[in-house]
Structure formats: structure tokens, C-alpha cells
PDB file of C-alpha atoms and ligand atoms in Angstrom:
ATOM      1  CA  MET A   1       7.576 -19.750  18.788  1.00  0.00           C
ATOM      2  CA  GLU A   2      10.438 -17.827  20.344  1.00  0.00           C
ATOM      3  CA  TYR A   3      11.381 -14.493  18.792  1.00  0.00           C
ATOM      4  CA  LYS A   4      14.822 -14.250  17.275  1.00  0.00           C
ATOM      5  CA  PRO A   5      17.010 -11.339  18.431  1.00  0.00           C
ATOM      6  CA  VAL A   6      17.026  -8.265  16.180  1.00  0.00           C
ATOM      7  CA  SER A   7      20.566  -8.965  14.895  1.00  0.00           C
ATOM      8  CA  GLU A   8      19.120 -12.121  13.351  1.00  0.00           C
ATOM      9  CA  LEU A   9      17.015  -9.993  11.025  1.00  0.00           C
ATOM     10  CA  GLN A  10      19.985  -8.957   8.911  1.00  0.00           C
ATOM     11  CA  ARG A  11      21.070 -12.569   8.594  1.00  0.00           C
ATOM     12  CA  ILE A  12      17.593 -13.638   7.462  1.00  0.00           C
ATOM     13  CA  LEU A  13      17.468 -10.815   4.902  1.00  0.00           C
ATOM     14  CA  ALA A  14      20.909 -11.740   3.584  1.00  0.00           C
ATOM     15  CA  CYS A  15      19.760 -15.347   2.916  1.00  0.00           C
ATOM     16  CA  LEU A  16      16.492 -14.294   1.392  1.00  0.00           C
ATOM     17  CA  PRO A  17      17.118 -13.727  -2.343  1.00  0.00           C
ATOM     18  CA  GLU A  18      18.816 -17.141  -2.533  1.00  0.00           C
ATOM     19  CA  ALA A  19      16.050 -18.859  -0.556  1.00  0.00           C
ATOM     20  CA  ILE A  20      13.249 -17.784  -2.887  1.00  0.00           C
ATOM     21  CA  THR A  21      14.835 -18.212  -6.330  1.00  0.00           C
ATOM     22  CA  ASP A  22      12.051 -20.538  -7.465  1.00  0.00           C
ATOM     23  CA  ALA A  23       9.492 -17.739  -6.988  1.00  0.00           C
ATOM     24  CA  PHE A  24      10.920 -15.845  -9.979  1.00  0.00           C
ATOM     25  CA  ASN A  25       9.915 -16.323 -13.642  1.00  0.00           C
ATOM     26  CA  GLN A  26       6.381 -17.265 -12.612  1.00  0.00           C
ATOM     27  CA  GLY A  27       4.628 -13.956 -13.126  1.00  0.00           C
ATOM     28  CA  GLN A  28       4.792 -10.719 -15.091  1.00  0.00           C
ATOM     29  CA  PRO A  29       5.083  -7.014 -14.346  1.00  0.00           C
ATOM     30  CA  ALA A  30       1.800  -5.113 -14.685  1.00  0.00           C
ATOM     31  CA  ASN A  31       1.261  -4.121 -18.299  1.00  0.00           C
ATOM     32  CA  TYR A  32      -2.130  -2.405 -18.199  1.00  0.00           C
ATOM     33  CA  ILE A  33      -0.203   0.700 -17.117  1.00  0.00           C
ATOM     34  CA  PRO A  34       2.455   0.716 -19.887  1.00  0.00           C
ATOM     35  CA  ALA A  35       5.050   2.661 -17.849  1.00  0.00           C
ATOM     36  CA  LEU A  36       5.130  -0.161 -15.266  1.00  0.00           C
ATOM     37  CA  ALA A  37       5.936  -2.779 -17.911  1.00  0.00           C
ATOM     38  CA  GLU A  38       9.278  -1.048 -18.603  1.00  0.00           C
ATOM     39  CA  VAL A  39      10.756  -2.001 -15.223  1.00  0.00           C
ATOM     40  CA  ASP A  40      13.353  -4.788 -15.046  1.00  0.00           C
ATOM     41  CA  PRO A  41      11.287  -7.755 -13.784  1.00  0.00           C
ATOM     42  CA  LYS A  42      14.214  -9.325 -11.934  1.00  0.00           C
ATOM     43  CA  ARG A  43      14.658  -6.572  -9.371  1.00  0.00           C
ATOM     44  CA  PHE A  44      14.299  -7.586  -5.750  1.00  0.00           C
ATOM     45  CA  GLY A  45      14.631  -5.462  -2.633  1.00  0.00           C
ATOM     46  CA  MET A  46      13.553  -5.715   0.960  1.00  0.00           C
ATOM     47  CA  ALA A  47      13.779  -3.464   4.018  1.00  0.00           C
ATOM     48  CA  VAL A  48      12.781  -3.791   7.646  1.00  0.00           C
ATOM     49  CA  SER A  49      12.403  -0.882  10.036  1.00  0.00           C
ATOM     50  CA  THR A  50      12.029  -1.704  13.718  1.00  0.00           C
ATOM     51  CA  VAL A  51      10.177   0.350  16.331  1.00  0.00           C
ATOM     52  CA  ASP A  52      13.585   0.943  17.971  1.00  0.00           C
ATOM     53  CA  GLY A  53      14.570   2.882  14.849  1.00  0.00           C
ATOM     54  CA  GLU A  54      16.910   0.298  13.337  1.00  0.00           C
ATOM     55  CA  ASP A  55      16.796  -0.435   9.594  1.00  0.00           C
ATOM     56  CA  PHE A  56      17.867  -3.592   7.762  1.00  0.00           C
ATOM     57  CA  THR A  57      18.032  -4.020   4.001  1.00  0.00           C
ATOM     58  CA  ALA A  58      18.618  -6.563   1.224  1.00  0.00           C
ATOM     59  CA  GLY A  59      19.084  -6.313  -2.555  1.00  0.00           C
ATOM     60  CA  ASP A  60      17.585  -3.281  -4.296  1.00  0.00           C
ATOM     61  CA  ALA A  61      16.122  -1.839  -1.087  1.00  0.00           C
ATOM     62  CA  ARG A  62      17.145   1.723  -1.998  1.00  0.00           C
ATOM     63  CA  GLU A  63      15.832   1.600  -5.566  1.00  0.00           C
ATOM     64  CA  MET A  64      12.804   3.788  -6.266  1.00  0.00           C
ATOM     65  CA  PHE A  65       9.721   2.046  -7.684  1.00  0.00           C
ATOM     66  CA  SER A  66       6.080   2.904  -8.311  1.00  0.00           C
ATOM     67  CA  ILE A  67       4.162   2.375  -5.072  1.00  0.00           C
ATOM     68  CA  GLN A  68       0.738   2.214  -6.798  1.00  0.00           C
ATOM     69  CA  SER A  69      -1.927   0.867  -4.404  1.00  0.00           C
ATOM     70  CA  ILE A  70       0.352   0.987  -1.381  1.00  0.00           C
ATOM     71  CA  SER A  71      -0.544   4.698  -1.504  1.00  0.00           C
ATOM     72  CA  LYS A  72      -4.084   3.708  -0.478  1.00  0.00           C
ATOM     73  CA  VAL A  73      -2.873   3.212   3.086  1.00  0.00           C
ATOM     74  CA  PHE A  74      -1.430   6.732   3.170  1.00  0.00           C
ATOM     75  CA  SER A  75      -4.635   8.280   1.852  1.00  0.00           C
ATOM     76  CA  LEU A  76      -6.797   6.226   4.209  1.00  0.00           C
ATOM     77  CA  SER A  77      -4.625   7.201   7.184  1.00  0.00           C
ATOM     78  CA  LEU A  78      -4.756  10.873   6.264  1.00  0.00           C
ATOM     79  CA  ALA A  79      -8.537  10.738   5.728  1.00  0.00           C
ATOM     80  CA  ILE A  80      -9.130   8.909   9.027  1.00  0.00           C
ATOM     81  CA  SER A  81      -6.941  11.410  10.877  1.00  0.00           C
ATOM     82  CA  HIS A  82      -9.161  14.223   9.563  1.00  0.00           C
ATOM     83  CA  MET A  83     -12.619  12.733   9.709  1.00  0.00           C
ATOM     84  CA  GLY A  84     -12.482   9.591  11.866  1.00  0.00           C
ATOM     85  CA  GLU A  85     -15.299   7.052  11.664  1.00  0.00           C
ATOM     86  CA  GLU A  86     -17.473   9.258   9.487  1.00  0.00           C
ATOM     87  CA  LEU A  87     -15.490   8.032   6.484  1.00  0.00           C
ATOM     88  CA  PHE A  88     -17.055   4.586   6.877  1.00  0.00           C
ATOM     89  CA  GLN A  89     -20.475   5.876   5.952  1.00  0.00           C
ATOM     90  CA  ARG A  90     -19.172   6.121   2.397  1.00  0.00           C
ATOM     91  CA  VAL A  91     -16.913   3.070   2.192  1.00  0.00           C
ATOM     92  CA  GLY A  92     -17.212  -0.375   3.814  1.00  0.00           C
ATOM     93  CA  VAL A  93     -14.778  -2.586   5.721  1.00  0.00           C
ATOM     94  CA  GLU A  94     -15.466  -6.003   4.146  1.00  0.00           C
ATOM     95  CA  PRO A  95     -13.101  -7.941   1.877  1.00  0.00           C
ATOM     96  CA  SER A  96     -14.385  -7.702  -1.688  1.00  0.00           C
ATOM     97  CA  GLY A  97     -13.470 -11.157  -2.987  1.00  0.00           C
ATOM     98  CA  THR A  98     -13.236  -9.483  -6.388  1.00  0.00           C
ATOM     99  CA  SER A  99     -10.365  -7.903  -8.291  1.00  0.00           C
ATOM    100  CA  PHE A 100      -9.077  -4.479  -7.233  1.00  0.00           C
ATOM    101  CA  ASN A 101     -10.672  -2.735 -10.227  1.00  0.00           C
ATOM    102  CA  SER A 102     -13.949  -4.641 -10.394  1.00  0.00           C
ATOM    103  CA  LEU A 103     -17.044  -2.723 -11.467  1.00  0.00           C
ATOM    104  CA  SER A 104     -19.788  -5.278 -10.857  1.00  0.00           C
ATOM    105  CA  GLN A 105     -19.992  -5.131  -7.055  1.00  0.00           C
ATOM    106  CA  LEU A 106     -20.539  -1.376  -7.105  1.00  0.00           C
ATOM    107  CA  GLU A 107     -23.746  -1.757  -9.067  1.00  0.00           C
ATOM    108  CA  TYR A 108     -25.573  -4.074  -6.703  1.00  0.00           C
ATOM    109  CA  GLU A 109     -24.146  -2.445  -3.583  1.00  0.00           C
ATOM    110  CA  ASN A 110     -25.451   0.970  -4.603  1.00  0.00           C
ATOM    111  CA  GLY A 111     -22.172   2.794  -5.032  1.00  0.00           C
ATOM    112  CA  ILE A 112     -20.692   2.019  -1.590  1.00  0.00           C
ATOM    113  CA  PRO A 113     -17.318   0.332  -2.235  1.00  0.00           C
ATOM    114  CA  ARG A 114     -16.613  -2.727  -0.124  1.00  0.00           C
ATOM    115  CA  ASN A 115     -13.426  -1.328   1.411  1.00  0.00           C
ATOM    116  CA  PRO A 116     -10.898   1.537   1.060  1.00  0.00           C
ATOM    117  CA  PHE A 117      -8.244  -0.631  -0.634  1.00  0.00           C
ATOM    118  CA  ILE A 118     -10.049  -1.562  -3.832  1.00  0.00           C
ATOM    119  CA  ASN A 119      -9.829   1.179  -6.453  1.00  0.00           C
ATOM    120  CA  ALA A 120     -13.450   2.317  -6.026  1.00  0.00           C
ATOM    121  CA  GLY A 121     -12.890   2.681  -2.265  1.00  0.00           C
ATOM    122  CA  ALA A 122      -9.662   4.626  -2.707  1.00  0.00           C
ATOM    123  CA  ILE A 123     -11.365   6.946  -5.194  1.00  0.00           C
ATOM    124  CA  VAL A 124     -14.015   7.718  -2.549  1.00  0.00           C
ATOM    125  CA  VAL A 125     -11.250   8.309   0.017  1.00  0.00           C
ATOM    126  CA  ALA A 126      -9.497  10.685  -2.409  1.00  0.00           C
ATOM    127  CA  ASP A 127     -12.779  12.560  -2.859  1.00  0.00           C
ATOM    128  CA  ALA A 128     -13.282  12.786   0.920  1.00  0.00           C
ATOM    129  CA  LEU A 129      -9.709  14.033   1.398  1.00  0.00           C
ATOM    130  CA  LEU A 130     -10.245  16.877  -1.046  1.00  0.00           C
ATOM    131  CA  GLU A 131     -12.507  18.482   1.579  1.00  0.00           C
ATOM    132  CA  TYR A 132      -9.685  18.665   4.103  1.00  0.00           C
ATOM    133  CA  VAL A 133      -6.504  19.521   2.212  1.00  0.00           C
ATOM    134  CA  SER A 134      -5.909  22.899   0.606  1.00  0.00           C
ATOM    135  CA  SER A 135      -3.316  21.807  -1.977  1.00  0.00           C
ATOM    136  CA  PRO A 136      -4.021  18.066  -2.310  1.00  0.00           C
ATOM    137  CA  LYS A 137      -0.985  16.957  -4.299  1.00  0.00           C
ATOM    138  CA  GLN A 138       1.458  18.994  -2.256  1.00  0.00           C
ATOM    139  CA  ASP A 139      -0.111  18.131   1.117  1.00  0.00           C
ATOM    140  CA  PHE A 140      -0.170  14.422   0.308  1.00  0.00           C
ATOM    141  CA  LEU A 141       3.463  14.500  -0.797  1.00  0.00           C
ATOM    142  CA  SER A 142       4.521  16.370   2.356  1.00  0.00           C
ATOM    143  CA  PHE A 143       2.678  13.829   4.506  1.00  0.00           C
ATOM    144  CA  VAL A 144       4.533  10.917   2.892  1.00  0.00           C
ATOM    145  CA  ARG A 145       7.906  12.697   2.899  1.00  0.00           C
ATOM    146  CA  GLY A 146       7.478  13.388   6.609  1.00  0.00           C
ATOM    147  CA  LEU A 147       6.629   9.763   7.374  1.00  0.00           C
ATOM    148  CA  SER A 148       9.698   8.534   5.456  1.00  0.00           C
ATOM    149  CA  ASP A 149      11.963  11.353   6.650  1.00  0.00           C
ATOM    150  CA  ASN A 150      13.003  11.807   3.025  1.00  0.00           C
ATOM    151  CA  ILE A 151      12.358  14.990   1.045  1.00  0.00           C
ATOM    152  CA  ASP A 152      13.642  13.290  -2.084  1.00  0.00           C
ATOM    153  CA  ILE A 153      10.345  11.490  -2.749  1.00  0.00           C
ATOM    154  CA  HIS A 154       8.459  12.597  -5.876  1.00  0.00           C
ATOM    155  CA  TYR A 155       5.523  11.849  -8.110  1.00  0.00           C
ATOM    156  CA  ASP A 156       6.578  10.117 -11.323  1.00  0.00           C
ATOM    157  CA  GLU A 157       5.016  12.199 -14.083  1.00  0.00           C
ATOM    158  CA  SER A 158       5.497   9.486 -16.726  1.00  0.00           C
ATOM    159  CA  VAL A 159       3.658   6.906 -14.582  1.00  0.00           C
ATOM    160  CA  PHE A 160       0.934   9.464 -13.859  1.00  0.00           C
ATOM    161  CA  ARG A 161       0.540  10.192 -17.580  1.00  0.00           C
ATOM    162  CA  SER A 162       0.592   6.503 -18.526  1.00  0.00           C
ATOM    163  CA  GLU A 163      -2.150   5.722 -16.011  1.00  0.00           C
ATOM    164  CA  PHE A 164      -4.164   8.799 -16.915  1.00  0.00           C
ATOM    165  CA  ASP A 165      -4.068   7.833 -20.608  1.00  0.00           C
ATOM    166  CA  ASN A 166      -5.037   4.236 -19.856  1.00  0.00           C
ATOM    167  CA  GLY A 167      -7.366   4.809 -16.910  1.00  0.00           C
ATOM    168  CA  GLN A 168     -10.663   3.878 -18.540  1.00  0.00           C
ATOM    169  CA  ARG A 169     -11.679   1.438 -15.811  1.00  0.00           C
ATOM    170  CA  ASN A 170     -10.942   3.891 -13.026  1.00  0.00           C
ATOM    171  CA  THR A 171     -12.815   6.580 -14.953  1.00  0.00           C
ATOM    172  CA  ALA A 172     -15.771   4.208 -15.221  1.00  0.00           C
ATOM    173  CA  LEU A 173     -15.609   3.501 -11.465  1.00  0.00           C
ATOM    174  CA  ALA A 174     -15.494   7.206 -10.650  1.00  0.00           C
ATOM    175  CA  ASN A 175     -18.443   7.977 -12.920  1.00  0.00           C
ATOM    176  CA  TYR A 176     -20.381   5.140 -11.362  1.00  0.00           C
ATOM    177  CA  LEU A 177     -19.672   6.454  -7.867  1.00  0.00           C
ATOM    178  CA  LYS A 178     -20.746   9.895  -8.978  1.00  0.00           C
ATOM    179  CA  SER A 179     -24.031   8.519 -10.337  1.00  0.00           C
ATOM    180  CA  PHE A 180     -24.782   7.068  -6.890  1.00  0.00           C
ATOM    181  CA  GLY A 181     -23.976  10.387  -5.223  1.00  0.00           C
ATOM    182  CA  ASN A 182     -20.860   8.963  -3.520  1.00  0.00           C
ATOM    183  CA  LEU A 183     -18.453  11.441  -5.116  1.00  0.00           C
ATOM    184  CA  LYS A 184     -18.747  15.101  -4.183  1.00  0.00           C
ATOM    185  CA  ASN A 185     -16.087  16.632  -6.397  1.00  0.00           C
ATOM    186  CA  HIS A 186     -15.769  16.605 -10.150  1.00  0.00           C
ATOM    187  CA  VAL A 187     -14.704  13.180 -11.484  1.00  0.00           C
ATOM    188  CA  SER A 188     -11.610  14.546 -13.236  1.00  0.00           C
ATOM    189  CA  ARG A 189     -10.409  16.365 -10.104  1.00  0.00           C
ATOM    190  CA  VAL A 190     -10.742  13.223  -7.972  1.00  0.00           C
ATOM    191  CA  LEU A 191      -9.049  11.001 -10.557  1.00  0.00           C
ATOM    192  CA  ASP A 192      -6.207  13.447 -10.996  1.00  0.00           C
ATOM    193  CA  PHE A 193      -5.506  13.279  -7.238  1.00  0.00           C
ATOM    194  CA  TYR A 194      -5.934   9.478  -7.158  1.00  0.00           C
ATOM    195  CA  PHE A 195      -3.581   8.879 -10.114  1.00  0.00           C
ATOM    196  CA  TYR A 196      -0.964  11.152  -8.589  1.00  0.00           C
ATOM    197  CA  GLN A 197      -1.077   9.213  -5.313  1.00  0.00           C
ATOM    198  CA  CYS A 198      -0.514   5.958  -7.217  1.00  0.00           C
ATOM    199  CA  SER A 199       2.392   7.470  -9.177  1.00  0.00           C
ATOM    200  CA  LEU A 200       4.585   8.143  -6.122  1.00  0.00           C
ATOM    201  CA  SER A 201       8.063   6.627  -6.386  1.00  0.00           C
ATOM    202  CA  MET A 202       9.627   5.326  -3.194  1.00  0.00           C
ATOM    203  CA  SER A 203      12.173   2.727  -2.146  1.00  0.00           C
ATOM    204  CA  CYS A 204      11.631  -0.274   0.139  1.00  0.00           C
ATOM    205  CA  LEU A 205      13.569   1.592   2.807  1.00  0.00           C
ATOM    206  CA  ASP A 206      11.343   4.693   2.460  1.00  0.00           C
ATOM    207  CA  LEU A 207       8.217   2.556   2.732  1.00  0.00           C
ATOM    208  CA  ALA A 208       9.417   0.428   5.635  1.00  0.00           C
ATOM    209  CA  ARG A 209      10.245   3.614   7.548  1.00  0.00           C
ATOM    210  CA  ALA A 210       7.013   5.368   6.602  1.00  0.00           C
ATOM    211  CA  PHE A 211       4.835   2.445   7.684  1.00  0.00           C
ATOM    212  CA  ARG A 212       6.391   2.208  11.101  1.00  0.00           C
ATOM    213  CA  PHE A 213       3.544   4.302  12.524  1.00  0.00           C
ATOM    214  CA  LEU A 214       1.275   1.290  12.072  1.00  0.00           C
ATOM    215  CA  ALA A 215       3.657  -0.891  14.075  1.00  0.00           C
ATOM    216  CA  GLN A 216       3.764   1.587  16.953  1.00  0.00           C
ATOM    217  CA  ASP A 217       0.150   2.470  17.770  1.00  0.00           C
ATOM    218  CA  GLY A 218      -0.073   5.342  15.280  1.00  0.00           C
ATOM    219  CA  ARG A 219       2.963   7.274  16.562  1.00  0.00           C
ATOM    220  CA  HIS A 220       4.899   9.158  13.889  1.00  0.00           C
ATOM    221  CA  PRO A 221       8.168   7.367  13.014  1.00  0.00           C
ATOM    222  CA  PHE A 222      10.275  10.550  13.211  1.00  0.00           C
ATOM    223  CA  ARG A 223       8.288  13.161  15.127  1.00  0.00           C
ATOM    224  CA  ASN A 224       6.901  13.351  18.593  1.00  0.00           C
ATOM    225  CA  GLU A 225       3.279  13.266  17.433  1.00  0.00           C
ATOM    226  CA  SER A 226       0.581  10.832  16.372  1.00  0.00           C
ATOM    227  CA  VAL A 227      -0.309  10.163  12.751  1.00  0.00           C
ATOM    228  CA  VAL A 228      -3.522   8.392  13.777  1.00  0.00           C
ATOM    229  CA  SER A 229      -4.848   7.266  17.172  1.00  0.00           C
ATOM    230  CA  ARG A 230      -4.049   3.867  18.604  1.00  0.00           C
ATOM    231  CA  LEU A 231      -7.539   2.594  17.763  1.00  0.00           C
ATOM    232  CA  GLN A 232      -7.305   3.965  14.235  1.00  0.00           C
ATOM    233  CA  ALA A 233      -3.933   2.271  13.737  1.00  0.00           C
ATOM    234  CA  ARG A 234      -5.512  -0.993  14.844  1.00  0.00           C
ATOM    235  CA  ARG A 235      -8.363  -0.529  12.382  1.00  0.00           C
ATOM    236  CA  ILE A 236      -6.005   0.232   9.485  1.00  0.00           C
ATOM    237  CA  ASN A 237      -4.000  -2.905  10.307  1.00  0.00           C
ATOM    238  CA  SER A 238      -7.221  -4.962  10.359  1.00  0.00           C
ATOM    239  CA  LEU A 239      -8.206  -3.615   6.971  1.00  0.00           C
ATOM    240  CA  MET A 240      -4.766  -4.438   5.593  1.00  0.00           C
ATOM    241  CA  MET A 241      -5.084  -7.981   6.909  1.00  0.00           C
ATOM    242  CA  THR A 242      -8.539  -8.587   5.438  1.00  0.00           C
ATOM    243  CA  CYS A 243      -8.503  -6.412   2.300  1.00  0.00           C
ATOM    244  CA  GLY A 244      -4.917  -5.277   1.603  1.00  0.00           C
ATOM    245  CA  THR A 245      -4.139  -7.872  -1.064  1.00  0.00           C
ATOM    246  CA  TYR A 246      -7.582  -7.952  -2.724  1.00  0.00           C
ATOM    247  CA  ASP A 247      -8.960 -11.348  -3.643  1.00  0.00           C
ATOM    248  CA  GLU A 248      -5.760 -12.955  -2.383  1.00  0.00           C
ATOM    249  CA  ALA A 249      -6.141 -11.690   1.195  1.00  0.00           C
ATOM    250  CA  GLY A 250      -7.012 -15.190   2.425  1.00  0.00           C
ATOM    251  CA  GLU A 251      -3.843 -16.647   0.888  1.00  0.00           C
ATOM    252  CA  PHE A 252      -1.760 -13.900   2.471  1.00  0.00           C
ATOM    253  CA  ALA A 253      -3.344 -14.432   5.893  1.00  0.00           C
ATOM    254  CA  PHE A 254      -2.753 -18.171   5.520  1.00  0.00           C
ATOM    255  CA  HIS A 255       0.849 -18.047   4.311  1.00  0.00           C
ATOM    256  CA  VAL A 256       2.158 -14.777   5.765  1.00  0.00           C
ATOM    257  CA  GLY A 257      -0.216 -13.982   8.628  1.00  0.00           C
ATOM    258  CA  LEU A 258       0.481 -10.251   8.797  1.00  0.00           C
ATOM    259  CA  PRO A 259      -1.413  -7.096   7.782  1.00  0.00           C
ATOM    260  CA  CYS A 260      -0.158  -6.436   4.237  1.00  0.00           C
ATOM    261  CA  LYS A 261      -0.770  -3.945   1.446  1.00  0.00           C
ATOM    262  CA  SER A 262       0.337  -4.570  -2.110  1.00  0.00           C
ATOM    263  CA  GLY A 263       0.637  -2.482  -5.269  1.00  0.00           C
ATOM    264  CA  VAL A 264       0.855  -3.431  -8.941  1.00  0.00           C
ATOM    265  CA  GLY A 265       4.336  -1.875  -9.060  1.00  0.00           C
ATOM    266  CA  GLY A 266       5.386  -5.083  -7.251  1.00  0.00           C
ATOM    267  CA  GLY A 267       5.724  -3.654  -3.751  1.00  0.00           C
ATOM    268  CA  ILE A 268       4.185  -5.149  -0.609  1.00  0.00           C
ATOM    269  CA  VAL A 269       4.334  -3.644   2.875  1.00  0.00           C
ATOM    270  CA  ALA A 270       3.666  -5.727   5.983  1.00  0.00           C
ATOM    271  CA  ILE A 271       3.278  -4.788   9.636  1.00  0.00           C
ATOM    272  CA  ILE A 272       4.334  -6.711  12.722  1.00  0.00           C
ATOM    273  CA  PRO A 273       2.461  -4.722  15.378  1.00  0.00           C
ATOM    274  CA  GLY A 274       4.671  -3.575  18.240  1.00  0.00           C
ATOM    275  CA  LYS A 275       7.818  -4.688  16.431  1.00  0.00           C
ATOM    276  CA  MET A 276       8.531  -3.585  12.867  1.00  0.00           C
ATOM    277  CA  SER A 277       7.361  -2.716   9.397  1.00  0.00           C
ATOM    278  CA  ILE A 278       8.609  -4.483   6.294  1.00  0.00           C
ATOM    279  CA  CYS A 279       8.643  -3.648   2.608  1.00  0.00           C
ATOM    280  CA  VAL A 280       9.513  -6.023  -0.202  1.00  0.00           C
ATOM    281  CA  TRP A 281       9.620  -5.205  -3.915  1.00  0.00           C
ATOM    282  CA  SER A 282       9.833  -7.394  -6.987  1.00  0.00           C
ATOM    283  CA  PRO A 283       7.813  -6.623 -10.134  1.00  0.00           C
ATOM    284  CA  GLU A 284       6.649 -10.094 -11.258  1.00  0.00           C
ATOM    285  CA  LEU A 285       2.956 -10.281 -10.360  1.00  0.00           C
ATOM    286  CA  GLY A 286       0.601 -13.231 -10.063  1.00  0.00           C
ATOM    287  CA  ALA A 287      -2.926 -13.307 -11.485  1.00  0.00           C
ATOM    288  CA  LYS A 288      -4.357 -11.301  -8.569  1.00  0.00           C
ATOM    289  CA  GLY A 289      -1.920  -8.408  -9.014  1.00  0.00           C
ATOM    290  CA  ASN A 290       0.390  -9.200  -6.083  1.00  0.00           C
ATOM    291  CA  SER A 291       4.168  -9.731  -6.357  1.00  0.00           C
ATOM    292  CA  LEU A 292       4.894 -13.466  -6.355  1.00  0.00           C
ATOM    293  CA  PRO A 293       8.527 -13.205  -5.142  1.00  0.00           C
ATOM    294  CA  GLY A 294       7.334 -10.564  -2.650  1.00  0.00           C
ATOM    295  CA  MET A 295       4.743 -12.852  -1.162  1.00  0.00           C
ATOM    296  CA  ARG A 296       7.227 -15.706  -0.970  1.00  0.00           C
ATOM    297  CA  ALA A 297       9.825 -13.455   0.679  1.00  0.00           C
ATOM    298  CA  LEU A 298       7.371 -12.414   3.372  1.00  0.00           C
ATOM    299  CA  GLU A 299       6.423 -16.012   4.002  1.00  0.00           C
ATOM    300  CA  TYR A 300      10.101 -16.937   4.358  1.00  0.00           C
ATOM    301  CA  PHE A 301      10.805 -13.967   6.634  1.00  0.00           C
ATOM    302  CA  VAL A 302       7.913 -14.814   8.933  1.00  0.00           C
ATOM    303  CA  LYS A 303       8.919 -18.467   9.146  1.00  0.00           C
ATOM    304  CA  GLN A 304      12.552 -17.695   9.873  1.00  0.00           C
ATOM    305  CA  SER A 305      11.957 -14.870  12.332  1.00  0.00           C
ATOM    306  CA  GLY A 306       9.035 -16.464  14.161  1.00  0.00           C
ATOM    307  CA  HIS A 307       6.995 -13.272  13.971  1.00  0.00           C
ATOM    308  CA  SER A 308       3.284 -13.478  13.310  1.00  0.00           C
ATOM    309  CA  VAL A 309       0.127 -11.905  14.669  1.00  0.00           C
ATOM    310  CA  PHE A 310      -1.285 -15.392  15.239  1.00  0.00           C
TER     311      PHE A 310
HETATM  312  N1  LIG B   1      -2.980   2.676 -10.003  1.00  0.00           N
HETATM  313  C1  LIG B   1      -3.486   1.335 -10.049  1.00  0.00           C
HETATM  314  C2  LIG B   1      -4.891   1.323 -10.568  1.00  0.00           C
HETATM  315  O1  LIG B   1      -5.625   2.199 -10.244  1.00  0.00           O
HETATM  316  C3  LIG B   1      -3.400   0.760  -8.662  1.00  0.00           C
HETATM  317  C4  LIG B   1      -3.808  -0.681  -8.617  1.00  0.00           C
HETATM  318  C5  LIG B   1      -2.958  -1.517  -7.701  1.00  0.00           C
HETATM  319  O2  LIG B   1      -1.827  -1.212  -7.379  1.00  0.00           O
HETATM  320  N2  LIG B   1      -3.494  -2.657  -7.314  1.00  0.00           N
HETATM  321  O3  LIG B   1      -5.309   0.460 -11.302  1.00  0.00           O
END
């Protein structure tokens, strides 16, 4: 299919909320983290950031929301930039086919999480990162602020607290990992870092800008440097495609056909390699923990713009 000119992108975004109205009222905001259930479920925002440095937005694209598991791409990228392939001795690269917080697979796979985007995998990545960063919370925040070119990005203490107080499953996963020797630091230190990562608040525009490095071979969106190598960027995109939306990754590949990463705050980021990064946000989730209007919006965008990796 022929690519539409860039100016078309704004037109597609403008039509979008109207085009996907039937995707609303089908799901619910996450409620297992009580702070996330307080968000207005009808919010919808979308932003696109092209490799030429142009941004396009729709709806609540500048509204801050809880990025949750989207943070797993930031932590993976930072870990890979420090330790390269060595990371994959402790975490796999296969889709899990199970929910993002599943415990059962860890038992029969001897404490090696299937991939870095399920919770167990991200907890291992957080543990690995602790070896390389001197002030983890601050260094992680600076990394993300730099990628978004926005110093006004913060951790949301109330989301952190809400998740910390209700984090029994993640605590179980971390203890399990520890029992298999796949966690080097103290469980509470690793979980503290992991929960803080998930509690970051960002807008669709911040995320679309920040993720541009994955659309441009690992080059930093705002600085003349590389975030990760070209090969590493390719690997992160592959992992997003196969594992970024958990046990719905097949549906996403089928309907959207782009590397994607979702979070239970209702955000989804998607990459069109060589062209642009996209972020959509709407809090109503389906059974697998992915935003239903978000998924539909990406499907619409891909259809209208003609962009796909296939
Ligand atoms: N913070 C959430 C958790 O650990 C992240 C899950 C998600 O966004 N899928 O359960």
C-alpha cells in the first residue's frame, strides 16, 4: 500500500475519536491497583512523533497518566545499553502466552522468566539494573526525562503507594525469583525500584517522543548520541512485537501489525520503524489488561495511514 504524506497524519488523528466510538464502554480501568481505578475511564489521547521531529496529537494527548508496564521498555533499554546480551542469560525472549503477572510458568521454568515484559521478567531487569546505576530512582527518571525532552516528568507517589500496598503478587514473584537465585539484591529493594518505574506519569506526547529512538535505529530523539545500538533497537522492537501485549500479542500482531507495549494505566506505545512512534491512551481495559479503545485506535491508524511492518 502507498504511504500517505505526513500532513495526512493530523487528518487521520482528527477523525480518530469519532471513528472508534464503539470501542468504548466495553472494558474497565484496572482496579487491582486502587489508584488507577480513580481515573476518568472516558479519557482518550493520541500522539505521533515522526523521525523528522514533527509531532501530531489528538484528544487528551498532553494529559499525564500512569505509564505502568510501558516503563518495562525503558528499563530493558537501559539494562541492554549497560550489559548487552548478557541480560538474556537471566530472562528469555519467548512470548509467555500467560497473563503478565502469572506465577505458574516460573515454577516449571526454574525461575527464568519467559521475557522482559511480563512482571517477573521486568523484576529481573530491575535487579540487573541495580548493579549499574548509582541512584536508581533518580538515574531512571533522568533517562526518561532526557528521552522525552521534558523535565516535568515525575513519579506519582500515590500510585507507587497504592501498588506497594497491593503488590502481593509481585512480591510473590520476586520471592520466587530469589529462591531460584535469579535475584541478586534484596527483594524489597528490587520491588521498590520496580514499583517506582511503573508509577511514572507521562503524557501521550511525552511517550511518543521518548520512544522515537526505537523508530530510528536506537538514536536519541533529542541528543546526538545513541540510546542503544541499531541491533539492540531491532531486538527491543522484536520483543515488543512478540511479547509487548502479553497473551494478546497475537491479536495485536494480527490487527495492528506493529511492535507495541501496553500498560494497565491504559497506555499503548507502537513503533513504525524508520518512520514514527505512536502513543495512545484510554483507560478501559479488556480481559488481558490492554486498552480496548487504544487497540482499536492503533488498528484504525494503521489502516488509514497504510503503515505496517508487514
Ligand atoms: N505495575 C503493574 C504490575 O506490576 C504493571 C502491569 C501492567 O501494566 N501490565 O502489576
